[in-house]
Coordinates of C-alpha atoms in Angstrom, one line a residue:
X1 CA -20.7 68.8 17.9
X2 CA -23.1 71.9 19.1
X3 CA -22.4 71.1 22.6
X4 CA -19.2 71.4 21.8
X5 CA -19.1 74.9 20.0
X6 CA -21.0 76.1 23.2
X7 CA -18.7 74.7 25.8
X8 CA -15.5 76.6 23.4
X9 CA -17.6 79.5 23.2
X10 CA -17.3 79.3 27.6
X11 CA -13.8 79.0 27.4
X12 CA -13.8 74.9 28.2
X13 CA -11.6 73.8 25.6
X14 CA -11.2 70.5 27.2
X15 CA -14.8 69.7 27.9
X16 CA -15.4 70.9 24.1
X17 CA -12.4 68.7 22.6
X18 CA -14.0 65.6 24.7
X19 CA -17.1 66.6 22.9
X20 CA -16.0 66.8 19.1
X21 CA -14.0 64.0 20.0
X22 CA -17.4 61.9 20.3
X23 CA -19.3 63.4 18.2
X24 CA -16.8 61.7 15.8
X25 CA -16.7 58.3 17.4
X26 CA -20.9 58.2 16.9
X27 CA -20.6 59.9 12.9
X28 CA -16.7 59.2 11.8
X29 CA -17.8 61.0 8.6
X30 CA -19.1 64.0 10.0
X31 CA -17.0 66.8 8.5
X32 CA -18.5 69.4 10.7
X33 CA -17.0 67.6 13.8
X34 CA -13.7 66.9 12.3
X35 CA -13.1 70.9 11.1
X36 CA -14.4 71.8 14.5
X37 CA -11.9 70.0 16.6
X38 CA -9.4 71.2 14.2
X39 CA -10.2 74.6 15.4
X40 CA -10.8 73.9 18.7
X41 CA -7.4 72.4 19.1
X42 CA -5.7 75.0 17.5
X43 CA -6.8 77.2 20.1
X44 CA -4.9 74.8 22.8
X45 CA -1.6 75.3 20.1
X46 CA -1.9 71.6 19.4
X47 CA -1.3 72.8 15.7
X48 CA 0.0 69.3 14.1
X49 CA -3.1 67.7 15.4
X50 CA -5.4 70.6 14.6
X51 CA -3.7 70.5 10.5
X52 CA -4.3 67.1 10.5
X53 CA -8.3 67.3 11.9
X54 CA -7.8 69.9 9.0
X55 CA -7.5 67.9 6.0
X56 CA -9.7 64.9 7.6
X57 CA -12.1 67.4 7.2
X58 CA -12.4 68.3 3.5
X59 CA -11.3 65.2 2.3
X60 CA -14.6 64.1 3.8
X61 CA -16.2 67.2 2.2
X62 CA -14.8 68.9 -0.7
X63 CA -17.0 71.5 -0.9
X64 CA -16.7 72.5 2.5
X65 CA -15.8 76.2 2.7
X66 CA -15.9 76.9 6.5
X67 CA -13.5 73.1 6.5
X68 CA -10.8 75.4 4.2
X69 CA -11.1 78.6 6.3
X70 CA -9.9 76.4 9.5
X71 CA -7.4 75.1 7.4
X72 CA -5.9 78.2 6.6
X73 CA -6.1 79.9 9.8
X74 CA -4.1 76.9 11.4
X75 CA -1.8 76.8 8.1
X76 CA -1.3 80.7 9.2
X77 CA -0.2 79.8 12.3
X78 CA 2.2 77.3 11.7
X79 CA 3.8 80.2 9.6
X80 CA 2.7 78.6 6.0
X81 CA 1.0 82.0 4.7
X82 CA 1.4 80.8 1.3
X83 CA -0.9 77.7 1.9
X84 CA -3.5 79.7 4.2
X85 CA -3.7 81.9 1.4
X86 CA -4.7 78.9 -1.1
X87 CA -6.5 77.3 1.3
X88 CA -9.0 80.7 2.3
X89 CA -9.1 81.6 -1.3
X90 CA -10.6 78.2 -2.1
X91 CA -13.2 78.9 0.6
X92 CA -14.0 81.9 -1.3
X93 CA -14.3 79.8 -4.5
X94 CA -16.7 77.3 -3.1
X95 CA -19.1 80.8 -1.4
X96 CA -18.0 83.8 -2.5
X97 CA -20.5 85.7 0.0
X98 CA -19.1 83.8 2.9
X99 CA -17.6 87.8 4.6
X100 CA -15.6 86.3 7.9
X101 CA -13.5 83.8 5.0
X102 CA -13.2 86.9 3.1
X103 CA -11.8 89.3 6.2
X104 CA -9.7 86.4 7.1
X105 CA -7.9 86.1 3.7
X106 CA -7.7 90.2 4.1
X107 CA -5.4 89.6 7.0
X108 CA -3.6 86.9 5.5
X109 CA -2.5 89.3 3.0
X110 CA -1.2 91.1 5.4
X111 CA 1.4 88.6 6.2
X112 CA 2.7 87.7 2.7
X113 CA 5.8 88.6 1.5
X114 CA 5.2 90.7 -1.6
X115 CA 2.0 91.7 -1.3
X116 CA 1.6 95.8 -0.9
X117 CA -0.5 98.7 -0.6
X118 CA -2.2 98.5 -3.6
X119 CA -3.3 94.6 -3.4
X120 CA -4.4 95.1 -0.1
X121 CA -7.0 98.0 -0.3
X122 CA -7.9 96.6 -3.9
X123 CA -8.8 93.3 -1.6
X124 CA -10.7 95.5 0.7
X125 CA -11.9 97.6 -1.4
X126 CA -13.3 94.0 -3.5
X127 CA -14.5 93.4 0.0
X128 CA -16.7 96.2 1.0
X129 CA -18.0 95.9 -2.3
X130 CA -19.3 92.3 -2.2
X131 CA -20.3 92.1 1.7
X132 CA -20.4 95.8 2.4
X133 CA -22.3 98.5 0.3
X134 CA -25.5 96.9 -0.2
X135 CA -26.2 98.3 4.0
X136 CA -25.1 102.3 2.9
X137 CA -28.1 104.1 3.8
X138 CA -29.9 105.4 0.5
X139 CA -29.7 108.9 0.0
X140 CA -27.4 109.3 3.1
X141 CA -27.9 109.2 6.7
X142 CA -29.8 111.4 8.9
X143 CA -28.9 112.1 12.0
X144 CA -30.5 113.2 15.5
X145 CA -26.9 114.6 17.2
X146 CA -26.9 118.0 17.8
X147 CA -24.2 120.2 15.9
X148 CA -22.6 121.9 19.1
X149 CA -18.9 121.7 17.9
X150 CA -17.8 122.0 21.6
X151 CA -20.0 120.3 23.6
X152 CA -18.9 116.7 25.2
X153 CA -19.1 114.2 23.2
X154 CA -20.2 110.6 23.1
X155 CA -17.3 107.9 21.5
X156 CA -18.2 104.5 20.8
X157 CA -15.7 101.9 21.0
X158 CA -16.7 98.7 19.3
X159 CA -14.4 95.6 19.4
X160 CA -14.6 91.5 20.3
X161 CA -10.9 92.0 22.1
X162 CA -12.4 94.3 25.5
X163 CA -10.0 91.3 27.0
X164 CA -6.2 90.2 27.2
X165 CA -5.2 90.2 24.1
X166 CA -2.7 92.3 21.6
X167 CA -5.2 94.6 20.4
X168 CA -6.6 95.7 23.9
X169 CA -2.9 97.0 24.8
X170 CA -3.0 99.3 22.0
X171 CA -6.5 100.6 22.5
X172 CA -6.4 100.4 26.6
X173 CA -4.4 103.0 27.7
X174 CA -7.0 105.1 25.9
X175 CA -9.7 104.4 27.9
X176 CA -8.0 104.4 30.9
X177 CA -7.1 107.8 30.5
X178 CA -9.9 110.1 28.8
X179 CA -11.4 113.2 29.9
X180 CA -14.6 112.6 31.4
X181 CA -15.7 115.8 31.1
X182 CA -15.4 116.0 27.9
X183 CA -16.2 112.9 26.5
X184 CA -18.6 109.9 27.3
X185 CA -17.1 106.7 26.8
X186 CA -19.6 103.5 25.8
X187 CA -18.1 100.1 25.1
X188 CA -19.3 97.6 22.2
X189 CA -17.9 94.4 23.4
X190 CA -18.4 91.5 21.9
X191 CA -16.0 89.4 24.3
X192 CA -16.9 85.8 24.7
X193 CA -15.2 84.8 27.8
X194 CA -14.2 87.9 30.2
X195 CA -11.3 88.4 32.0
X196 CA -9.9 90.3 34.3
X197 CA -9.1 93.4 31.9
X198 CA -12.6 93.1 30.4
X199 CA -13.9 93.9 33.9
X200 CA -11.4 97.0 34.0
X201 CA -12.9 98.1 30.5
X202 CA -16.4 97.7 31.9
X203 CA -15.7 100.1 35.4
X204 CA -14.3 102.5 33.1
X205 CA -17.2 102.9 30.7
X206 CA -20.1 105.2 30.9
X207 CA -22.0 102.6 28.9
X208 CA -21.1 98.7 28.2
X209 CA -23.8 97.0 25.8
X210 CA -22.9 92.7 25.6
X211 CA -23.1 92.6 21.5
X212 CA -22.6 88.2 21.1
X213 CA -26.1 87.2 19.4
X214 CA -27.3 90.6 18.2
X215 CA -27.3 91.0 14.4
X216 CA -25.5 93.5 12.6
X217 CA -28.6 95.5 12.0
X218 CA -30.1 95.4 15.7
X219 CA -26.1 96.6 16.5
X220 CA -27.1 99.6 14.3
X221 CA -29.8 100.0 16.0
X222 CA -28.8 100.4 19.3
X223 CA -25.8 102.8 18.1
X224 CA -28.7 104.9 17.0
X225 CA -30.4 105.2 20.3
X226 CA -27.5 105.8 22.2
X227 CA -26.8 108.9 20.2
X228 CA -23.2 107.8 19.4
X229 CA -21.5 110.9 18.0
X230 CA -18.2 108.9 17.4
X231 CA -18.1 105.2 16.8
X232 CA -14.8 103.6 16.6
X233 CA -14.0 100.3 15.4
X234 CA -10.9 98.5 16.8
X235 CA -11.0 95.3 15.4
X236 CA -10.5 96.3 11.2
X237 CA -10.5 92.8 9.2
X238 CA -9.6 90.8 12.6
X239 CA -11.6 88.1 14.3
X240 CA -14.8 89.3 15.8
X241 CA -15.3 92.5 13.9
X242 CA -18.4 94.3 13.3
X243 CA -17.6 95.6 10.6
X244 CA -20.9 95.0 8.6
X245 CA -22.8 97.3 11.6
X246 CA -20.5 100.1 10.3
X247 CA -21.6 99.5 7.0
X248 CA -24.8 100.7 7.8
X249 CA -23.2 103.9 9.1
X250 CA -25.2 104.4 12.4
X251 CA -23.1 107.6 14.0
X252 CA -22.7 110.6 12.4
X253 CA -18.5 110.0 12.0
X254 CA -16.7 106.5 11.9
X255 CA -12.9 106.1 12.6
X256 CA -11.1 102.6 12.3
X257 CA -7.8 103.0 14.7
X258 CA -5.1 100.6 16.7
X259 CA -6.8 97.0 16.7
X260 CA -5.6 96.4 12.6
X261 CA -5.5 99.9 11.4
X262 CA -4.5 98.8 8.3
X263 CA -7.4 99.8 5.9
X264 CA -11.4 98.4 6.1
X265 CA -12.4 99.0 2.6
X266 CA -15.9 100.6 3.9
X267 CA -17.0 103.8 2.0
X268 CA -19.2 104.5 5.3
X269 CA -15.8 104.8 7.6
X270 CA -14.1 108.1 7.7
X271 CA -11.1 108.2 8.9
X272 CA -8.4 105.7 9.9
X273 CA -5.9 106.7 12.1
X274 CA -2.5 106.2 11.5
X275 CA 1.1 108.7 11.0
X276 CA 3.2 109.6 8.1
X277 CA 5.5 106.6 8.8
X278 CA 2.8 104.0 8.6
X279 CA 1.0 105.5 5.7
X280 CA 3.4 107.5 3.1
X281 CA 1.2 110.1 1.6
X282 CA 1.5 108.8 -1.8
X283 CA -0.1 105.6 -0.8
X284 CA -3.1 107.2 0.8
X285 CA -5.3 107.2 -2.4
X286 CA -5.0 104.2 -2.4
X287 CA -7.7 103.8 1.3
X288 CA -11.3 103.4 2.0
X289 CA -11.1 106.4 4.5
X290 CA -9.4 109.6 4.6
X291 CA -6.0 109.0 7.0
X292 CA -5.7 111.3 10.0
X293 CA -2.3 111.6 11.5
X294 CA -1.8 111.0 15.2
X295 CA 2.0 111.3 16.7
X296 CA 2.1 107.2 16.4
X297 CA 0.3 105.0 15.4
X298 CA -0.2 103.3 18.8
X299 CA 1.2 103.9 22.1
X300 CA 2.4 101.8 24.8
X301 CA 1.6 101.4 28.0
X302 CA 4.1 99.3 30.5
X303 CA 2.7 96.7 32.6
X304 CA 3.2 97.7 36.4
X305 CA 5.0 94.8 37.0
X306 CA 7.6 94.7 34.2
X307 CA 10.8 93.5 35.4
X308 CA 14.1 95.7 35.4
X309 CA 16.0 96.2 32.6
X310 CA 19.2 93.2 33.1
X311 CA 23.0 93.8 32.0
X312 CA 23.3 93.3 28.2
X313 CA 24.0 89.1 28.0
X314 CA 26.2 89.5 25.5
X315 CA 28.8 91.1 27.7
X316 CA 28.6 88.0 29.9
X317 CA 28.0 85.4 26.8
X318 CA 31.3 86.6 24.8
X319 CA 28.2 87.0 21.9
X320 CA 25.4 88.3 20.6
X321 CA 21.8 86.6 21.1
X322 CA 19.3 87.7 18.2
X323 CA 15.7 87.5 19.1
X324 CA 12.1 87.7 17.9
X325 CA 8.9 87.7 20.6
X326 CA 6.5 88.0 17.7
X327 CA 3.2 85.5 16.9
X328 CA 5.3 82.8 14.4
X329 CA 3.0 83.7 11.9
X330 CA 5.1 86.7 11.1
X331 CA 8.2 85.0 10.9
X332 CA 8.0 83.5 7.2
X333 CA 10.3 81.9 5.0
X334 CA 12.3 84.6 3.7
X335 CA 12.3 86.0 7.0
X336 CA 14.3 83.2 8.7
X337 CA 16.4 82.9 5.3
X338 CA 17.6 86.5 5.9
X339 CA 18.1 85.8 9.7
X340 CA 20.2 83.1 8.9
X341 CA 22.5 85.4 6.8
X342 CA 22.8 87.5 9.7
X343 CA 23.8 85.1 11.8
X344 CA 26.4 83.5 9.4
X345 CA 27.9 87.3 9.6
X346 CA 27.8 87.3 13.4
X347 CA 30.5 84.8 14.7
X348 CA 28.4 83.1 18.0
X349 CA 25.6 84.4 17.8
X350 CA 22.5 82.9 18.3
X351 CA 18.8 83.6 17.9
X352 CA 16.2 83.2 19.8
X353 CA 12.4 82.8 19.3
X354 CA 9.1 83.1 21.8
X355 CA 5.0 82.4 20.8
X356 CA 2.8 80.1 22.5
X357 CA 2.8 78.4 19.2
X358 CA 6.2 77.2 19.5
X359 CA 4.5 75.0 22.4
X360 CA 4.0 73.1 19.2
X361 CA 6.3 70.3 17.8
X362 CA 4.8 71.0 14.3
X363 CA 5.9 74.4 14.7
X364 CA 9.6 74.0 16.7
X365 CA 10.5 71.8 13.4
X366 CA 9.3 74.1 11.1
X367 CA 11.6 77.1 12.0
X368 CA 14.5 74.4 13.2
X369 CA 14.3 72.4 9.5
X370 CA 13.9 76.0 7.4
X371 CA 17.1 77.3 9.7
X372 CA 19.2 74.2 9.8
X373 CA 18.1 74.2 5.7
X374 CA 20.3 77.4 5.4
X375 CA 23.3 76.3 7.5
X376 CA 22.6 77.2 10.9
X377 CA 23.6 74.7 13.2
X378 CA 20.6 73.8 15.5
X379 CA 22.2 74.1 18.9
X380 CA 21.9 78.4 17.7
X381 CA 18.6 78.0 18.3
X382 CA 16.9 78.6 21.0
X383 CA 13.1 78.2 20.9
X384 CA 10.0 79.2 23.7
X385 CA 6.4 78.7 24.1
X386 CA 4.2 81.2 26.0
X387 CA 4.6 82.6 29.2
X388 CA 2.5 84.4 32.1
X389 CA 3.1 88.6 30.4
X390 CA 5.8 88.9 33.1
X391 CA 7.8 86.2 32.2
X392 CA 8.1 86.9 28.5
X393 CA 9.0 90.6 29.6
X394 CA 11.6 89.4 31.8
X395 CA 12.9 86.6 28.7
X396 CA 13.9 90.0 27.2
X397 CA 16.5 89.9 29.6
X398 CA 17.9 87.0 27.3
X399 CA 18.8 88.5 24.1
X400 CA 20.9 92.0 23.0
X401 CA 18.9 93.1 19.5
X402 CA 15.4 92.1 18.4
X403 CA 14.8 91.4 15.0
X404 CA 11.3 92.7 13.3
X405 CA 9.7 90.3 11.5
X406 CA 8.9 91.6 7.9
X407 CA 6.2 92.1 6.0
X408 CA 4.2 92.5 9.1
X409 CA 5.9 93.8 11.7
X410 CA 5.5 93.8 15.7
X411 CA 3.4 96.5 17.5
X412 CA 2.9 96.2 20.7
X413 CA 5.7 93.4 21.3
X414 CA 8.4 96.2 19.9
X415 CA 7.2 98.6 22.4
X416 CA 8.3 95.6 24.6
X417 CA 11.3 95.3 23.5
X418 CA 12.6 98.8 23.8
X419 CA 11.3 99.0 27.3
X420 CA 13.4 96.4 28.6
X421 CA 16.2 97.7 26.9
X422 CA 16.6 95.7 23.9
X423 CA 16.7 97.7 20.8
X424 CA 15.2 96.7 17.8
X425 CA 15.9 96.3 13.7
X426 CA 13.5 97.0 11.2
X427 CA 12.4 97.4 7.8
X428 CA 10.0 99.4 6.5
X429 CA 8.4 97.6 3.3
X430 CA 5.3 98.9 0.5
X431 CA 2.4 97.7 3.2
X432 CA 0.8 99.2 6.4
X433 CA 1.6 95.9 8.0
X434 CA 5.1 96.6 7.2
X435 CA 5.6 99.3 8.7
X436 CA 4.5 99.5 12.3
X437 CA 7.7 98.6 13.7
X438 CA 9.3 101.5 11.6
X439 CA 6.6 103.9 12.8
X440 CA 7.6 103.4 16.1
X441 CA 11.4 103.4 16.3
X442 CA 11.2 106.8 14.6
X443 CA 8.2 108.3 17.1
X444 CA 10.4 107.2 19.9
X445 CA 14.5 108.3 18.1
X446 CA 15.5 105.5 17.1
X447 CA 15.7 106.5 12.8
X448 CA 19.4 104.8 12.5
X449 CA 17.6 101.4 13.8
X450 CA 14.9 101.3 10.3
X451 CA 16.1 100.3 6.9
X452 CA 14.3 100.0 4.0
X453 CA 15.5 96.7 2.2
X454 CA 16.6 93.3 3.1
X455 CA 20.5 93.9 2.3
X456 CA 20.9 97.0 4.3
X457 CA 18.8 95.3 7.1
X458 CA 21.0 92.5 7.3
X459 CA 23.8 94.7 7.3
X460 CA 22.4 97.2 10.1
X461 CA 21.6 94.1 12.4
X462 CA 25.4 93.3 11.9
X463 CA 26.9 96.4 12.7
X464 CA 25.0 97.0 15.5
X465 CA 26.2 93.9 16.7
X466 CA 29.9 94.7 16.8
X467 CA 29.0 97.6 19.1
X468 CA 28.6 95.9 22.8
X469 CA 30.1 99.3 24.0
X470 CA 26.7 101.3 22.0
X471 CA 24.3 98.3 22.9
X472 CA 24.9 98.3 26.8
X473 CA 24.6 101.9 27.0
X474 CA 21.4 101.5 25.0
X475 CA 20.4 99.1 27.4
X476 CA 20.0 101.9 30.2
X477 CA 18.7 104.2 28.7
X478 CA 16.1 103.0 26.6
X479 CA 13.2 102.8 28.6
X480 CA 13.6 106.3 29.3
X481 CA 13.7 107.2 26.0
X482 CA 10.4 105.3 25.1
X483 CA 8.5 107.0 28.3
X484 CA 9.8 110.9 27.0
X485 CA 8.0 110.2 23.6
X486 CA 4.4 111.2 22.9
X487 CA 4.2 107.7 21.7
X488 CA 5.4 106.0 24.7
X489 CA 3.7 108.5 27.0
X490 CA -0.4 107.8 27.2
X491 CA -1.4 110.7 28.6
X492 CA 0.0 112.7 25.8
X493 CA -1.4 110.3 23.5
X494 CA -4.6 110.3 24.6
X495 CA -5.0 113.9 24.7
X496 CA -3.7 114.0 20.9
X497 CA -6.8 111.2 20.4
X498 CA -8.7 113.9 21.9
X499 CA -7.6 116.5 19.9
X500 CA -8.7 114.4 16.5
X501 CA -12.2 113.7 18.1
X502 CA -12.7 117.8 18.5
X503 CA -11.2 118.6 15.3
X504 CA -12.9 116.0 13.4
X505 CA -16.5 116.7 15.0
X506 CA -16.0 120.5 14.6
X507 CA -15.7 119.1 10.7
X508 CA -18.6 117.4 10.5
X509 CA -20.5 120.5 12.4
X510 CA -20.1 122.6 9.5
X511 CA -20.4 119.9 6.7
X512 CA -16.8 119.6 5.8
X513 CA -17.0 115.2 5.4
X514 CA -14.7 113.2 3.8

């Protein structure tokens, strides 16, 4: 079983599933082995196996916390927030110091239906409270930085996601793009198995420091002797965080932005980034840190390759394809029971979904049984598992209007959208995580496309369906549209980021601190 969490710790999820696999056939009642395959399957999207290694697991052990945290993380992905909800609050229940089940029931929060602002930051509030405030320095911090408000200063990125992954295309055009002379970049990564893009990161930084193995403390540490003026984390309550190095506050200011800017419930970080779209100001009592407003909450940078925007298929299909390139875990039940409304209303249509978990027969009957369920005949459902990044851009090319998942929304994968022409509906809910997609449309003109409840959005994704005229002149000029917005353009974005690095450090120059 250990030879097995240090082969899936390389990357070989084959050699480690061969492994757990044995470790069973020698102990059959080893829980350990059971939850660990479970998770190391779920990582190959082999959910239905995974669920059922799931439950082997703590119906050999009852009390077997980390066995209920798997559970709910694969429960999550099969789209069954509800149950990872249960099942990650019962690992709570069983040890209620155990911090990664705690961030991960944070995030699945997140992606319930009903759950809003207040719940959230009261969670991660509960959070930085339990795992979290015990590290504050006594009597505050003291710091060696010198107080030159204009000289260049040193930012400190800190994440576990320096790699391909959704977070690093939110945070990446950022470091690709900062002014040298005026500020020193060092990288915190705590990336298991590199990648191309890791290596990219790593060129680009004035400092890379390998974090795996060092403790939270001797992560302060280092912080401290590198004279970080800035540290950033980009990882919030998502996998791999550090946040528990913040807590001990070793850099003068500490921002949380991009990775899951949604709130960390830390008293030691300053500022989270974010706009007035993503965070109303009457919610912002409500946070940890003091919100800073940048001109979106993430920008977007298009791949190189991205294929060209195609005709709008509906013009050649006589009808209109729906569509939804979001991780499954998003799409919920009441989210596919309002898409079915829609496309009642929408004579032909059709709607397709993408995510490497649909790779999964578990998964493909779980959105097929909860659509056919409301009346939708199943041959109006098209379903796709992962691709290669260029051929889920170019799958784009399938469908007229993309539907936002609701209550958390697409980031990155709307950006996608609306660069290859497709535009995109959306709802802005009572939740950070449900309102990303709404943030966006309006940094980029796109207002008439974000509706604020489920009645309106069903009838805004059906009256911009009987426009084909409106949606194939969309289609042509989108892209354009996205790359004349600060949001959309990198380079203005990153001299914004800029912008709130100088302002914030001239603050803490002259003692104004949140």
């Amino acid at each position: 079983s250990n030879l097995g969490n240090a082969l899936k710790a390389a990357g070989a999820l084959d050699e480690a599933i061969a492994a757990y696999e044995r470790a069973i056939a020698l102990r059959p009642d080893f829980a350990e082995a059971h939850s660990n395959l479970a998770f190391a399957l779920r990582d190959k999207k082999r959910l239905r196996e995974a669920l059922a290694y799931c439950r082997m697991a703590i119906d050999l052990r009852s009390d077997y916390a980390e066995g209920y945290v798997n559970l709910g993380l694969v429960l999550q992905d099969l789209g069954d927030v509800e149950g990872a909800v249960v099942a990650l609050r019962r690992a709570l229940a069983i040890d209620d110091s155990f911090v990664v089940a705690h961030s991960n029931l944070i995030f699945a929060l997140d992606l319930l239906p009903g759950v809003g602002f207040d719940e959230q930051q009261s969670e991660r509030r509960r959070w930085g409270e339990k795992h979290a405030a015990r590290f504050a320095p006594v009597g505050g911090a003291h710091y060696s930085n010198t107080a030159d408000p204009e000289r260049r200063l040193r930012i400190g990125y800190v994440s576990a996601d320096f790699k391909r992954h959704s977070a690093a295309y939110c945070f990446g055009p950022l470091l690709r793009r900062h002014d040298r002379e005026r500020f020193a970049v060092a990288c915190y990564s705590g990336v298991a198995v590199e990648d191309d893009l890791t290596q990219e990161f790593r060129s680009r930084a004035d400092l890379w420091r390998p974090t795996l193995g060092m403790t939270d403390e001797a992560l302060a540490e280092q912080i401290r002797k590198d004279a970080i003026d800035i540290l950033v984390d980009l990882s919030g309550h998502s996998g791999g965080n550090r946040l528990l190095t913040f807590a001990r506050k070793p850099a003068p200011v500490q921002i949380t932005a991009w990775g899951h800017a949604n709130g960390t419930g830390l008293a030691t970080i300053d500022y989270l980034f974010s706009d007035p779209v993503h965070i109303p100001v009457s919610m912002r009592s409500l946070f940890a840190e003091t919100i800073y407003d940048l001109p979106c909450l993430i920008t977007y940078e298009a791949p190189s390759d991205a294929p060209a925007v195609a005709p709008l298929p509906a013009l050649e299909r006589g009808a209109i394809t729906f569509g939804c390139f979001n991780r499954l875990a998003k799409v919920t039940e009441p989210v596919l029971a309002l898409w079915a409304r829609i496309l009642h209303a929408v004579p032909g249509s059709r709607l397709m979904l993408k995510d490497g978990a649909l790779s999964d027969e578990t998964a493909r009957a779980y959105v097929n049984g909860s659509l056919t369920r409301h009346g939708v005949a199943e041959e109006r459902i098209v379903l796709k598992g992962g691709t290669p990044q260029r051929d889920h851009l170019q799958a784009f090319s399938e469908i007229d209007i993309a539907l936002d998942p609701f209550p958390q929304n697409g980031g990155i994968s709307t950006y996608d959208a609306l660069w290859m022409g497709v535009p995109v509906v959306a709802m802005t809910g009572d939740s950070g995580s449900s309102r990303v997609a709404g943030a966006i449309l309006h940094a980029v003109g796109l207002r008439d496309w974000v509706t604020a409840d489920e009645d309106r959005y069903a009838d805004l994704a059906v009256g911009k369906a009987g426009d084909h005229e409106e949606l194939a002149r969309l289609r042509t000029t989108l892209r354009a549209q996205v790359a004349g917005s600060v949001a959309g353009d990198p380079i203005r974005y990153t001299r914004a980021v800029e912008d709130a690095y100088r302002t914030i450090w001239r603050r803490w120059c002259v003692g104004d601190r949140p």
